[in-house]
Structures are given as structure tokens and as C-alpha cells.
């Protein structure tokens, strides 16, 4: 037997066993004999000699000008030819670009043509009901995370929700600017090697803010609904749960829900940035009005004495 892997293979003699070959070009010369089976793959394949048993070839071009004693299975991309001196003693199964006509005496057995199997690209689709399951999972996870966060930071959560109530438009505008500018700042800091740790910390803080922002909006919405129902003394967690149910119900609407979810993030981030803990609250306040004119006294100096009033004229006796 012959097992070989090479660039160019030429068989000019007699092989008493089987041949397993993989090469760019394979040629079984005229007068060469393979007494066993031939299994080969290559670019260009020329079978000019004799193979006494079965042949299985796969190549770009296959030309049979010799004798195949058994069955033949030939797969080609460029074409298959059986020359005037070529013959197959058994069945022929072949595949290629198109079906071909052979000489009546070229194949002793049956001829079967198989079209090449086109590249199959499986379509990935989620199972039915997966969207509802994911929505329920996200809602339960938000309930757990929001309850823990609000319970541990009750005053902070209530004050942040109060900022949304008292300054809604300002929170919306600040959140919109931060939503766009913070990723740009993160990308800029990633350019410099020294600021990479800072950019990673900023990215982590930004992602956390995106997630928890809806909890403060939920508290605001929950309190708004409860106040309309006549209930004012409600803790932060029940108000958050009620508002969170409304947030998830609204954001589940196709297309419009995504836009509403982004607006909710604007409100939450804008309110967070106005808290005193961020030390950014002063940046969003208008500067105090400056008095017109020069001051009466300058730092480090003394105030000049006020001018004395002019003397009052006295009447004289005439």
C-alpha cells in the first residue's frame, strides 16, 4: 500500500496494494498499474494508467484516459472528462458543475449524477416564547437589584427621585448630554496608555449608572401614581416596585419602548449628576449675579469716610 502527501505525485510503476494520496497534482502515467483501490484528492488529476479495483477521486479537474476495473466515484469543481481510451468497468457516480454525456461504451454499469451540495447557512432563530421569558427574567432581576439598592441607600434614592420631580427638564437635558459625551471621553482616555485605568473605571461607573438610573425614575413614577391615589406616606421600595412595573410595561412596546427606555436613562443619569455627592451640582447652577458698579470697600483696605454735609446757613439779625 502507498500512503503519501506531497506537492506533485507521479505514479509510473506498479503498486500491488491500495493508494491513498493527497497532492496538488496527481498523475497515474500510461502503463502504471494500481492493483488495489485508489483514493485521492488534489487540484488536477490525470488517470492514464490502470486501477484494477475501485476509484474515489476529488479534485478541481479529473481526466480519465485509462482503465478503472471497479466502481468510480468522482467529484470535481472544474470538470470531468473520460477520454477515448478511458473506461469504467463498474458504476459511475459523479458530481460537478453540470451533468455530462459520456460515450456509450465508457461506463459498463450505471451512471449517477449528483448536484453539488450548496453551502448551507443555518438560520438561527430563538425558540417561541423566549422573548417573554427574557422579559420576566430581566424584570425579576431588576426587582431584586432595585430593592437591595434602594433599601441600602434609601435617603440617596429618595433625594435623587425628588430631583427628577422638581427639575424634570433639567435632568432630561443633563442626562442627554452625559449619555453622549461620557462614551466620547472614555474613547479619548483609551488612546493614552496612562489613562487606560481611568477610562476603565469611568466605563464601569457609566455602565452602573445606566443600569440603576431606571430605579430612581421608578421611584418618581411610583410616588406620582400613589399621590394621585391619595397615598403619601409610602416607603421607597414599594414605590420603586410600582414604578418599575410601569417602566417594564412601557419599554416592552416594540420600537417606541426602546426610545422610552433611553429617555428614562436620560432622567436617571441627569438626576444623579445633580447630586452633591458627585461634586458636579455646581456646574449645572447659574452663577450668582454680580452687583453693578465698584464696591465701596476693597479687600485689605479701609472704607473711606463719608463726606460731611455742607454747613447750614444761619440767619442774622438785621
PDB file of C-alpha atoms in Angstrom:
ATOM      1  CA  UNK A   1       0.000   0.000   0.000  1.00  0.00           C
ATOM      2  CA  UNK A   2       1.019   3.593  -0.590  1.00  0.00           C
ATOM      3  CA  UNK A   3       0.109   6.480   1.735  1.00  0.00           C
ATOM      4  CA  UNK A   4       1.523   9.773   0.521  1.00  0.00           C
ATOM      5  CA  UNK A   5       1.123  13.525   0.909  1.00  0.00           C
ATOM      6  CA  UNK A   6       3.151  15.756  -1.413  1.00  0.00           C
ATOM      7  CA  UNK A   7       3.130  18.607  -3.886  1.00  0.00           C
ATOM      8  CA  UNK A   8       3.213  16.625  -7.157  1.00  0.00           C
ATOM      9  CA  UNK A   9       2.672  12.875  -7.364  1.00  0.00           C
ATOM     10  CA  UNK A  10       3.627  10.774 -10.409  1.00  0.00           C
ATOM     11  CA  UNK A  11       2.926   7.039 -10.411  1.00  0.00           C
ATOM     12  CA  UNK A  12       4.855   5.339 -13.217  1.00  0.00           C
ATOM     13  CA  UNK A  13       5.183   1.786 -11.935  1.00  0.00           C
ATOM     14  CA  UNK A  14       3.111  -0.953 -10.351  1.00  0.00           C
ATOM     15  CA  UNK A  15       1.621  -0.801  -6.871  1.00  0.00           C
ATOM     16  CA  UNK A  16       0.270  -4.107  -5.648  1.00  0.00           C
ATOM     17  CA  UNK A  17      -1.852  -2.584  -2.849  1.00  0.00           C
ATOM     18  CA  UNK A  18      -4.074   0.447  -2.295  1.00  0.00           C
ATOM     19  CA  UNK A  19      -3.110   4.090  -2.835  1.00  0.00           C
ATOM     20  CA  UNK A  20      -4.151   6.908  -0.518  1.00  0.00           C
ATOM     21  CA  UNK A  21      -2.812  10.207  -1.817  1.00  0.00           C
ATOM     22  CA  UNK A  22      -3.236  13.934  -1.246  1.00  0.00           C
ATOM     23  CA  UNK A  23      -1.342  16.244  -3.589  1.00  0.00           C
ATOM     24  CA  UNK A  24      -1.708  19.359  -5.665  1.00  0.00           C
ATOM     25  CA  UNK A  25      -1.271  17.434  -8.901  1.00  0.00           C
ATOM     26  CA  UNK A  26      -1.661  13.655  -9.293  1.00  0.00           C
ATOM     27  CA  UNK A  27      -0.788  11.706 -12.423  1.00  0.00           C
ATOM     28  CA  UNK A  28      -1.068   7.951 -12.946  1.00  0.00           C
ATOM     29  CA  UNK A  29       1.024   7.557 -16.069  1.00  0.00           C
ATOM     30  CA  UNK A  30       0.237   5.388 -19.062  1.00  0.00           C
ATOM     31  CA  UNK A  31       1.426   1.878 -18.278  1.00  0.00           C
ATOM     32  CA  UNK A  32       1.239   2.319 -14.485  1.00  0.00           C
ATOM     33  CA  UNK A  33      -0.861  -0.235 -12.605  1.00  0.00           C
ATOM     34  CA  UNK A  34      -2.571   0.027  -9.196  1.00  0.00           C
ATOM     35  CA  UNK A  35      -3.804  -3.432  -8.266  1.00  0.00           C
ATOM     36  CA  UNK A  36      -5.845  -2.198  -5.272  1.00  0.00           C
ATOM     37  CA  UNK A  37      -8.104   0.796  -4.710  1.00  0.00           C
ATOM     38  CA  UNK A  38      -7.260   4.433  -5.424  1.00  0.00           C
ATOM     39  CA  UNK A  39      -8.444   7.128  -3.028  1.00  0.00           C
ATOM     40  CA  UNK A  40      -7.037  10.552  -3.818  1.00  0.00           C
ATOM     41  CA  UNK A  41      -7.712  14.289  -3.611  1.00  0.00           C
ATOM     42  CA  UNK A  42      -5.914  17.064  -5.417  1.00  0.00           C
ATOM     43  CA  UNK A  43      -6.111  20.023  -7.726  1.00  0.00           C
ATOM     44  CA  UNK A  44      -5.555  18.426 -11.149  1.00  0.00           C
ATOM     45  CA  UNK A  45      -5.795  14.629 -11.530  1.00  0.00           C
ATOM     46  CA  UNK A  46      -4.939  12.575 -14.591  1.00  0.00           C
ATOM     47  CA  UNK A  47      -5.658   8.850 -14.593  1.00  0.00           C
ATOM     48  CA  UNK A  48      -3.873   7.468 -17.681  1.00  0.00           C
ATOM     49  CA  UNK A  49      -2.910   4.056 -16.299  1.00  0.00           C
ATOM     50  CA  UNK A  50      -4.960   1.200 -14.877  1.00  0.00           C
ATOM     51  CA  UNK A  51      -6.648   0.806 -11.492  1.00  0.00           C
ATOM     52  CA  UNK A  52      -7.969  -2.735 -11.112  1.00  0.00           C
ATOM     53  CA  UNK A  53     -10.397  -2.033  -8.260  1.00  0.00           C
ATOM     54  CA  UNK A  54     -12.480   0.980  -7.117  1.00  0.00           C
ATOM     55  CA  UNK A  55     -11.518   4.625  -7.563  1.00  0.00           C
ATOM     56  CA  UNK A  56     -12.615   7.613  -5.499  1.00  0.00           C
ATOM     57  CA  UNK A  57     -11.261  10.961  -6.644  1.00  0.00           C
ATOM     58  CA  UNK A  58     -11.997  14.539  -5.563  1.00  0.00           C
ATOM     59  CA  UNK A  59     -10.292  17.365  -7.374  1.00  0.00           C
ATOM     60  CA  UNK A  60     -10.597  20.549  -9.346  1.00  0.00           C
ATOM     61  CA  UNK A  61     -10.205  18.742 -12.669  1.00  0.00           C
ATOM     62  CA  UNK A  62     -10.371  14.965 -13.254  1.00  0.00           C
ATOM     63  CA  UNK A  63      -9.437  13.337 -16.578  1.00  0.00           C
ATOM     64  CA  UNK A  64      -9.848   9.591 -17.031  1.00  0.00           C
ATOM     65  CA  UNK A  65      -7.875   8.294 -20.004  1.00  0.00           C
ATOM     66  CA  UNK A  66      -7.068   4.883 -18.538  1.00  0.00           C
ATOM     67  CA  UNK A  67      -8.969   1.873 -17.229  1.00  0.00           C
ATOM     68  CA  UNK A  68     -10.876   1.594 -13.946  1.00  0.00           C
ATOM     69  CA  UNK A  69     -11.780  -2.003 -13.207  1.00  0.00           C
ATOM     70  CA  UNK A  70     -14.334  -1.379 -10.439  1.00  0.00           C
ATOM     71  CA  UNK A  71     -16.695   1.384  -9.450  1.00  0.00           C
ATOM     72  CA  UNK A  72     -15.758   5.067  -9.689  1.00  0.00           C
ATOM     73  CA  UNK A  73     -16.845   7.991  -7.542  1.00  0.00           C
ATOM     74  CA  UNK A  74     -15.586  11.241  -8.997  1.00  0.00           C
ATOM     75  CA  UNK A  75     -16.189  14.697  -7.558  1.00  0.00           C
ATOM     76  CA  UNK A  76     -14.937  17.750  -9.404  1.00  0.00           C
ATOM     77  CA  UNK A  77     -15.249  21.523  -9.365  1.00  0.00           C
ATOM     78  CA  UNK A  78     -13.838  22.313 -12.771  1.00  0.00           C
ATOM     79  CA  UNK A  79     -14.977  19.369 -14.853  1.00  0.00           C
ATOM     80  CA  UNK A  80     -14.763  15.669 -15.590  1.00  0.00           C
ATOM     81  CA  UNK A  81     -13.613  14.092 -18.845  1.00  0.00           C
ATOM     82  CA  UNK A  82     -13.445  10.472 -19.953  1.00  0.00           C
ATOM     83  CA  UNK A  83     -11.150  10.272 -22.929  1.00  0.00           C
ATOM     84  CA  UNK A  84     -11.373   7.966 -25.965  1.00  0.00           C
ATOM     85  CA  UNK A  85      -9.233   5.346 -24.201  1.00  0.00           C
ATOM     86  CA  UNK A  86     -10.888   5.769 -20.796  1.00  0.00           C
ATOM     87  CA  UNK A  87     -13.306   3.181 -19.423  1.00  0.00           C
ATOM     88  CA  UNK A  88     -15.016   2.254 -16.152  1.00  0.00           C
ATOM     89  CA  UNK A  89     -15.843  -1.388 -15.526  1.00  0.00           C
ATOM     90  CA  UNK A  90     -18.418  -0.749 -12.771  1.00  0.00           C
ATOM     91  CA  UNK A  91     -20.816   2.018 -11.789  1.00  0.00           C
ATOM     92  CA  UNK A  92     -20.052   5.728 -12.069  1.00  0.00           C
ATOM     93  CA  UNK A  93     -21.215   8.272  -9.528  1.00  0.00           C
ATOM     94  CA  UNK A  94     -20.062  11.798 -10.182  1.00  0.00           C
ATOM     95  CA  UNK A  95     -20.786  15.376  -9.186  1.00  0.00           C
ATOM     96  CA  UNK A  96     -19.728  18.589 -10.825  1.00  0.00           C
ATOM     97  CA  UNK A  97     -20.898  21.928 -12.188  1.00  0.00           C
ATOM     98  CA  UNK A  98     -23.245  20.295 -14.716  1.00  0.00           C
ATOM     99  CA  UNK A  99     -24.461  16.923 -15.930  1.00  0.00           C
ATOM    100  CA  UNK A 100     -22.390  15.435 -18.776  1.00  0.00           C
ATOM    101  CA  UNK A 101     -22.804  12.998 -21.645  1.00  0.00           C
ATOM    102  CA  UNK A 102     -20.312  10.127 -21.955  1.00  0.00           C
ATOM    103  CA  UNK A 103     -19.600   7.588 -24.643  1.00  0.00           C
ATOM    104  CA  UNK A 104     -21.973   4.620 -24.535  1.00  0.00           C
ATOM    105  CA  UNK A 105     -19.085   2.208 -24.014  1.00  0.00           C
ATOM    106  CA  UNK A 106     -17.262   4.385 -21.440  1.00  0.00           C
ATOM    107  CA  UNK A 107     -19.149   3.066 -18.395  1.00  0.00           C
ATOM    108  CA  UNK A 108     -20.191  -0.563 -18.098  1.00  0.00           C
ATOM    109  CA  UNK A 109     -22.548  -0.031 -15.159  1.00  0.00           C
ATOM    110  CA  UNK A 110     -24.999   2.679 -14.160  1.00  0.00           C
ATOM    111  CA  UNK A 111     -24.293   6.424 -14.185  1.00  0.00           C
ATOM    112  CA  UNK A 112     -25.499   8.645 -11.325  1.00  0.00           C
ATOM    113  CA  UNK A 113     -25.146  12.407 -11.275  1.00  0.00           C
ATOM    114  CA  UNK A 114     -25.337  14.336  -8.017  1.00  0.00           C
ATOM    115  CA  UNK A 115     -25.515  18.072  -7.899  1.00  0.00           C
ATOM    116  CA  UNK A 116     -23.014  19.668  -5.531  1.00  0.00           C
ATOM    117  CA  UNK A 117     -24.464  20.484  -2.173  1.00  0.00           C
ATOM    118  CA  UNK A 118     -24.615  24.249  -1.857  1.00  0.00           C
ATOM    119  CA  UNK A 119     -23.135  25.862   1.197  1.00  0.00           C
ATOM    120  CA  UNK A 120     -25.726  25.566   3.926  1.00  0.00           C
ATOM    121  CA  UNK A 121     -26.135  28.512   6.225  1.00  0.00           C
ATOM    122  CA  UNK A 122     -28.336  27.579   9.135  1.00  0.00           C
ATOM    123  CA  UNK A 123     -30.837  30.172  10.195  1.00  0.00           C
ATOM    124  CA  UNK A 124     -30.605  30.900  13.865  1.00  0.00           C
ATOM    125  CA  UNK A 125     -33.922  31.631  15.471  1.00  0.00           C
ATOM    126  CA  UNK A 126     -34.870  31.896  19.091  1.00  0.00           C
ATOM    127  CA  UNK A 127     -37.477  29.474  20.384  1.00  0.00           C
ATOM    128  CA  UNK A 128     -41.021  30.703  20.661  1.00  0.00           C
ATOM    129  CA  UNK A 129     -41.719  32.416  23.956  1.00  0.00           C
ATOM    130  CA  UNK A 130     -38.058  33.177  24.622  1.00  0.00           C
ATOM    131  CA  UNK A 131     -38.726  36.912  24.464  1.00  0.00           C
ATOM    132  CA  UNK A 132     -41.392  36.703  27.172  1.00  0.00           C
ATOM    133  CA  UNK A 133     -39.127  34.522  29.305  1.00  0.00           C
ATOM    134  CA  UNK A 134     -36.274  37.022  28.928  1.00  0.00           C
ATOM    135  CA  UNK A 135     -38.609  39.898  29.840  1.00  0.00           C
ATOM    136  CA  UNK A 136     -39.747  38.122  33.014  1.00  0.00           C
ATOM    137  CA  UNK A 137     -36.164  37.235  33.926  1.00  0.00           C
ATOM    138  CA  UNK A 138     -34.998  40.833  33.493  1.00  0.00           C
ATOM    139  CA  UNK A 139     -37.972  42.110  35.491  1.00  0.00           C
ATOM    140  CA  UNK A 140     -37.313  39.749  38.409  1.00  0.00           C
ATOM    141  CA  UNK A 141     -33.590  40.609  38.344  1.00  0.00           C
ATOM    142  CA  UNK A 142     -34.445  44.318  38.367  1.00  0.00           C
ATOM    143  CA  UNK A 143     -36.818  43.841  41.301  1.00  0.00           C
ATOM    144  CA  UNK A 144     -34.117  42.098  43.326  1.00  0.00           C
ATOM    145  CA  UNK A 145     -31.339  44.527  42.420  1.00  0.00           C
ATOM    146  CA  UNK A 146     -33.535  47.609  42.819  1.00  0.00           C
ATOM    147  CA  UNK A 147     -34.896  46.506  46.198  1.00  0.00           C
ATOM    148  CA  UNK A 148     -31.381  45.922  47.542  1.00  0.00           C
ATOM    149  CA  UNK A 149     -30.020  49.202  46.186  1.00  0.00           C
ATOM    150  CA  UNK A 150     -32.963  51.304  47.368  1.00  0.00           C
ATOM    151  CA  UNK A 151     -33.070  49.621  50.781  1.00  0.00           C
ATOM    152  CA  UNK A 152     -29.362  50.256  51.378  1.00  0.00           C
ATOM    153  CA  UNK A 153     -29.407  53.827  50.046  1.00  0.00           C
ATOM    154  CA  UNK A 154     -32.893  54.948  50.975  1.00  0.00           C
ATOM    155  CA  UNK A 155     -32.145  58.643  51.516  1.00  0.00           C
ATOM    156  CA  UNK A 156     -29.977  58.835  48.410  1.00  0.00           C
ATOM    157  CA  UNK A 157     -32.647  57.195  46.271  1.00  0.00           C
ATOM    158  CA  UNK A 158     -35.441  59.429  47.563  1.00  0.00           C
ATOM    159  CA  UNK A 159     -33.401  62.607  47.075  1.00  0.00           C
ATOM    160  CA  UNK A 160     -32.448  61.579  43.550  1.00  0.00           C
ATOM    161  CA  UNK A 161     -36.085  60.859  42.696  1.00  0.00           C
ATOM    162  CA  UNK A 162     -37.016  64.232  44.207  1.00  0.00           C
ATOM    163  CA  UNK A 163     -34.583  65.947  41.822  1.00  0.00           C
ATOM    164  CA  UNK A 164     -36.425  64.322  38.913  1.00  0.00           C
ATOM    165  CA  UNK A 165     -39.725  65.598  40.303  1.00  0.00           C
ATOM    166  CA  UNK A 166     -38.584  69.152  40.930  1.00  0.00           C
ATOM    167  CA  UNK A 167     -36.235  69.535  37.934  1.00  0.00           C
ATOM    168  CA  UNK A 168     -37.512  67.221  35.195  1.00  0.00           C
ATOM    169  CA  UNK A 169     -36.421  69.215  32.150  1.00  0.00           C
ATOM    170  CA  UNK A 170     -33.024  69.975  33.616  1.00  0.00           C
ATOM    171  CA  UNK A 171     -32.474  66.311  34.465  1.00  0.00           C
ATOM    172  CA  UNK A 172     -33.505  65.322  30.948  1.00  0.00           C
ATOM    173  CA  UNK A 173     -31.080  67.768  29.329  1.00  0.00           C
ATOM    174  CA  UNK A 174     -28.128  66.885  31.561  1.00  0.00           C
ATOM    175  CA  UNK A 175     -28.767  63.180  31.066  1.00  0.00           C
ATOM    176  CA  UNK A 176     -28.894  63.586  27.287  1.00  0.00           C
ATOM    177  CA  UNK A 177     -25.549  65.411  27.223  1.00  0.00           C
ATOM    178  CA  UNK A 178     -23.910  62.911  29.588  1.00  0.00           C
ATOM    179  CA  UNK A 179     -25.262  59.937  27.628  1.00  0.00           C
ATOM    180  CA  UNK A 180     -23.434  61.185  24.520  1.00  0.00           C
ATOM    181  CA  UNK A 181     -20.334  62.830  25.984  1.00  0.00           C
ATOM    182  CA  UNK A 182     -19.222  60.209  28.520  1.00  0.00           C
ATOM    183  CA  UNK A 183     -18.578  57.476  25.884  1.00  0.00           C
ATOM    184  CA  UNK A 184     -16.578  60.010  23.863  1.00  0.00           C
ATOM    185  CA  UNK A 185     -14.487  60.834  26.920  1.00  0.00           C
ATOM    186  CA  UNK A 186     -13.921  57.119  27.542  1.00  0.00           C
ATOM    187  CA  UNK A 187     -12.685  56.624  23.972  1.00  0.00           C
ATOM    188  CA  UNK A 188     -10.348  59.602  24.267  1.00  0.00           C
ATOM    189  CA  UNK A 189      -8.838  58.350  27.526  1.00  0.00           C
ATOM    190  CA  UNK A 190      -8.291  54.917  25.966  1.00  0.00           C
ATOM    191  CA  UNK A 191      -5.875  56.450  23.453  1.00  0.00           C
ATOM    192  CA  UNK A 192      -3.327  57.324  26.136  1.00  0.00           C
ATOM    193  CA  UNK A 193      -1.758  54.387  27.930  1.00  0.00           C
ATOM    194  CA  UNK A 194      -1.529  56.270  31.218  1.00  0.00           C
ATOM    195  CA  UNK A 195      -5.264  56.999  31.302  1.00  0.00           C
ATOM    196  CA  UNK A 196      -6.427  53.465  30.472  1.00  0.00           C
ATOM    197  CA  UNK A 197      -7.149  52.596  34.160  1.00  0.00           C
ATOM    198  CA  UNK A 198      -9.113  55.839  34.446  1.00  0.00           C
ATOM    199  CA  UNK A 199     -11.090  55.026  31.309  1.00  0.00           C
ATOM    200  CA  UNK A 200     -11.922  51.549  32.614  1.00  0.00           C
ATOM    201  CA  UNK A 201     -13.141  52.970  35.917  1.00  0.00           C
ATOM    202  CA  UNK A 202     -15.178  55.569  34.065  1.00  0.00           C
ATOM    203  CA  UNK A 203     -16.653  52.890  31.815  1.00  0.00           C
ATOM    204  CA  UNK A 204     -17.634  50.771  34.816  1.00  0.00           C
ATOM    205  CA  UNK A 205     -19.249  53.760  36.537  1.00  0.00           C
ATOM    206  CA  UNK A 206     -21.067  54.654  33.329  1.00  0.00           C
ATOM    207  CA  UNK A 207     -22.482  51.145  32.894  1.00  0.00           C
ATOM    208  CA  UNK A 208     -23.598  51.042  36.530  1.00  0.00           C
ATOM    209  CA  UNK A 209     -25.285  54.420  36.132  1.00  0.00           C
ATOM    210  CA  UNK A 210     -27.100  53.220  33.010  1.00  0.00           C
ATOM    211  CA  UNK A 211     -28.486  50.242  34.909  1.00  0.00           C
ATOM    212  CA  UNK A 212     -29.511  51.899  38.169  1.00  0.00           C
ATOM    213  CA  UNK A 213     -30.930  55.048  36.572  1.00  0.00           C
ATOM    214  CA  UNK A 214     -34.277  53.363  35.978  1.00  0.00           C
ATOM    215  CA  UNK A 215     -34.705  52.683  39.697  1.00  0.00           C
ATOM    216  CA  UNK A 216     -34.806  56.403  40.556  1.00  0.00           C
ATOM    217  CA  UNK A 217     -37.227  57.073  37.728  1.00  0.00           C
ATOM    218  CA  UNK A 218     -39.328  54.168  39.012  1.00  0.00           C
ATOM    219  CA  UNK A 219     -39.470  55.748  42.498  1.00  0.00           C
ATOM    220  CA  UNK A 220     -40.592  59.026  40.976  1.00  0.00           C
ATOM    221  CA  UNK A 221     -43.285  57.333  38.876  1.00  0.00           C
ATOM    222  CA  UNK A 222     -44.419  55.165  41.774  1.00  0.00           C
ATOM    223  CA  UNK A 223     -44.795  58.154  44.091  1.00  0.00           C
ATOM    224  CA  UNK A 224     -46.611  60.044  41.334  1.00  0.00           C
ATOM    225  CA  UNK A 225     -49.144  57.257  40.950  1.00  0.00           C
ATOM    226  CA  UNK A 226     -49.571  56.795  44.682  1.00  0.00           C
ATOM    227  CA  UNK A 227     -50.079  60.504  45.289  1.00  0.00           C
ATOM    228  CA  UNK A 228     -52.763  60.609  42.651  1.00  0.00           C
ATOM    229  CA  UNK A 229     -54.421  57.778  44.548  1.00  0.00           C
ATOM    230  CA  UNK A 230     -54.287  59.741  47.795  1.00  0.00           C
ATOM    231  CA  UNK A 231     -51.395  57.883  49.453  1.00  0.00           C
ATOM    232  CA  UNK A 232     -48.433  59.972  50.502  1.00  0.00           C
ATOM    233  CA  UNK A 233     -46.664  58.049  53.270  1.00  0.00           C
ATOM    234  CA  UNK A 234     -45.183  55.188  51.237  1.00  0.00           C
ATOM    235  CA  UNK A 235     -41.623  53.944  51.598  1.00  0.00           C
ATOM    236  CA  UNK A 236     -39.158  53.959  48.714  1.00  0.00           C
ATOM    237  CA  UNK A 237     -39.178  50.230  47.959  1.00  0.00           C
ATOM    238  CA  UNK A 238     -42.960  49.826  47.306  1.00  0.00           C
ATOM    239  CA  UNK A 239     -42.948  52.998  45.208  1.00  0.00           C
ATOM    240  CA  UNK A 240     -39.976  51.675  43.236  1.00  0.00           C
ATOM    241  CA  UNK A 241     -41.688  48.325  42.631  1.00  0.00           C
ATOM    242  CA  UNK A 242     -44.838  50.020  41.340  1.00  0.00           C
ATOM    243  CA  UNK A 243     -42.880  52.367  39.102  1.00  0.00           C
ATOM    244  CA  UNK A 244     -40.630  49.545  37.895  1.00  0.00           C
ATOM    245  CA  UNK A 245     -43.677  47.588  36.744  1.00  0.00           C
ATOM    246  CA  UNK A 246     -44.774  50.622  34.738  1.00  0.00           C
ATOM    247  CA  UNK A 247     -41.277  51.114  33.284  1.00  0.00           C
ATOM    248  CA  UNK A 248     -41.013  47.497  32.093  1.00  0.00           C
ATOM    249  CA  UNK A 249     -44.548  47.525  30.719  1.00  0.00           C
ATOM    250  CA  UNK A 250     -43.888  50.665  28.670  1.00  0.00           C
ATOM    251  CA  UNK A 251     -40.428  49.640  27.444  1.00  0.00           C
ATOM    252  CA  UNK A 252     -41.823  46.304  26.198  1.00  0.00           C
ATOM    253  CA  UNK A 253     -43.606  48.145  23.376  1.00  0.00           C
ATOM    254  CA  UNK A 254     -41.802  47.471  20.071  1.00  0.00           C
ATOM    255  CA  UNK A 255     -39.629  50.354  18.768  1.00  0.00           C
ATOM    256  CA  UNK A 256     -41.323  53.011  20.903  1.00  0.00           C
ATOM    257  CA  UNK A 257     -40.366  51.129  24.075  1.00  0.00           C
ATOM    258  CA  UNK A 258     -36.680  51.374  23.170  1.00  0.00           C
ATOM    259  CA  UNK A 259     -36.930  55.137  22.733  1.00  0.00           C
ATOM    260  CA  UNK A 260     -38.829  55.478  26.006  1.00  0.00           C
ATOM    261  CA  UNK A 261     -36.176  53.390  27.764  1.00  0.00           C
ATOM    262  CA  UNK A 262     -33.455  55.741  26.513  1.00  0.00           C
ATOM    263  CA  UNK A 263     -35.402  58.770  27.767  1.00  0.00           C
ATOM    264  CA  UNK A 264     -35.746  57.075  31.160  1.00  0.00           C
ATOM    265  CA  UNK A 265     -31.973  56.692  31.265  1.00  0.00           C
ATOM    266  CA  UNK A 266     -31.630  60.413  30.493  1.00  0.00           C
ATOM    267  CA  UNK A 267     -33.785  61.320  33.504  1.00  0.00           C
ATOM    268  CA  UNK A 268     -31.913  58.992  35.855  1.00  0.00           C
ATOM    269  CA  UNK A 269     -28.388  59.992  34.831  1.00  0.00           C
ATOM    270  CA  UNK A 270     -29.294  63.674  34.817  1.00  0.00           C
ATOM    271  CA  UNK A 271     -30.627  63.434  38.374  1.00  0.00           C
ATOM    272  CA  UNK A 272     -27.559  61.508  39.568  1.00  0.00           C
ATOM    273  CA  UNK A 273     -25.192  64.131  38.198  1.00  0.00           C
ATOM    274  CA  UNK A 274     -27.058  66.868  40.080  1.00  0.00           C
ATOM    275  CA  UNK A 275     -26.455  65.241  43.451  1.00  0.00           C
ATOM    276  CA  UNK A 276     -23.983  66.978  45.756  1.00  0.00           C
ATOM    277  CA  UNK A 277     -22.014  63.738  46.147  1.00  0.00           C
ATOM    278  CA  UNK A 278     -20.851  63.960  42.542  1.00  0.00           C
ATOM    279  CA  UNK A 279     -19.430  67.469  43.151  1.00  0.00           C
ATOM    280  CA  UNK A 280     -20.875  68.405  39.781  1.00  0.00           C
ATOM    281  CA  UNK A 281     -24.014  70.058  41.025  1.00  0.00           C
ATOM    282  CA  UNK A 282     -22.354  73.474  40.989  1.00  0.00           C
ATOM    283  CA  UNK A 283     -21.519  73.089  37.313  1.00  0.00           C
ATOM    284  CA  UNK A 284     -25.216  72.999  36.461  1.00  0.00           C
ATOM    285  CA  UNK A 285     -26.182  76.040  38.566  1.00  0.00           C
ATOM    286  CA  UNK A 286     -26.271  79.588  37.268  1.00  0.00           C
ATOM    287  CA  UNK A 287     -23.509  81.855  38.675  1.00  0.00           C
ATOM    288  CA  UNK A 288     -24.640  84.421  41.255  1.00  0.00           C
ATOM    289  CA  UNK A 289     -25.487  87.865  39.930  1.00  0.00           C
ATOM    290  CA  UNK A 290     -22.714  90.436  40.283  1.00  0.00           C
ATOM    291  CA  UNK A 291     -23.588  93.919  41.640  1.00  0.00           C
ATOM    292  CA  UNK A 292     -23.224  96.784  39.232  1.00  0.00           C
ATOM    293  CA  UNK A 293     -20.584  99.458  39.826  1.00  0.00           C
ATOM    294  CA  UNK A 294     -17.492  99.417  42.037  1.00  0.00           C
ATOM    295  CA  UNK A 295     -17.640  98.181  45.623  1.00  0.00           C
ATOM    296  CA  UNK A 296     -17.456 100.645  48.492  1.00  0.00           C
ATOM    297  CA  UNK A 297     -14.504  98.862  50.044  1.00  0.00           C
ATOM    298  CA  UNK A 298     -11.762  96.667  48.588  1.00  0.00           C
ATOM    299  CA  UNK A 299     -10.199  93.713  50.361  1.00  0.00           C
ATOM    300  CA  UNK A 300      -7.308  94.765  52.594  1.00  0.00           C
ATOM    301  CA  UNK A 301      -8.236  98.442  52.601  1.00  0.00           C
ATOM    302  CA  UNK A 302     -10.295 100.766  54.774  1.00  0.00           C
ATOM    303  CA  UNK A 303     -13.573 102.233  53.843  1.00  0.00           C
ATOM    304  CA  UNK A 304     -13.215 105.938  53.016  1.00  0.00           C
ATOM    305  CA  UNK A 305     -15.072 108.296  55.388  1.00  0.00           C
ATOM    306  CA  UNK A 306     -18.399 109.562  54.211  1.00  0.00           C
ATOM    307  CA  UNK A 307     -18.333 113.233  53.144  1.00  0.00           C
ATOM    308  CA  UNK A 308     -19.639 115.672  55.787  1.00  0.00           C
ATOM    309  CA  UNK A 309     -22.813 117.518  54.911  1.00  0.00           C
ATOM    310  CA  UNK A 310     -22.430 121.206  53.966  1.00  0.00           C
ATOM    311  CA  UNK A 311     -22.931 123.714  56.859  1.00  0.00           C
ATOM    312  CA  UNK A 312     -26.398 125.070  57.350  1.00  0.00           C
ATOM    313  CA  UNK A 313     -26.570 128.885  56.823  1.00  0.00           C
ATOM    314  CA  UNK A 314     -27.595 130.799  59.977  1.00  0.00           C
ATOM    315  CA  UNK A 315     -29.921 133.741  59.898  1.00  0.00           C
ATOM    316  CA  UNK A 316     -28.509 137.134  61.173  1.00  0.00           C
ATOM    317  CA  UNK A 317     -30.428 139.840  62.936  1.00  0.00           C
ATOM    318  CA  UNK A 318     -30.852 142.950  60.871  1.00  0.00           C
TER     319      UNK A 318
END
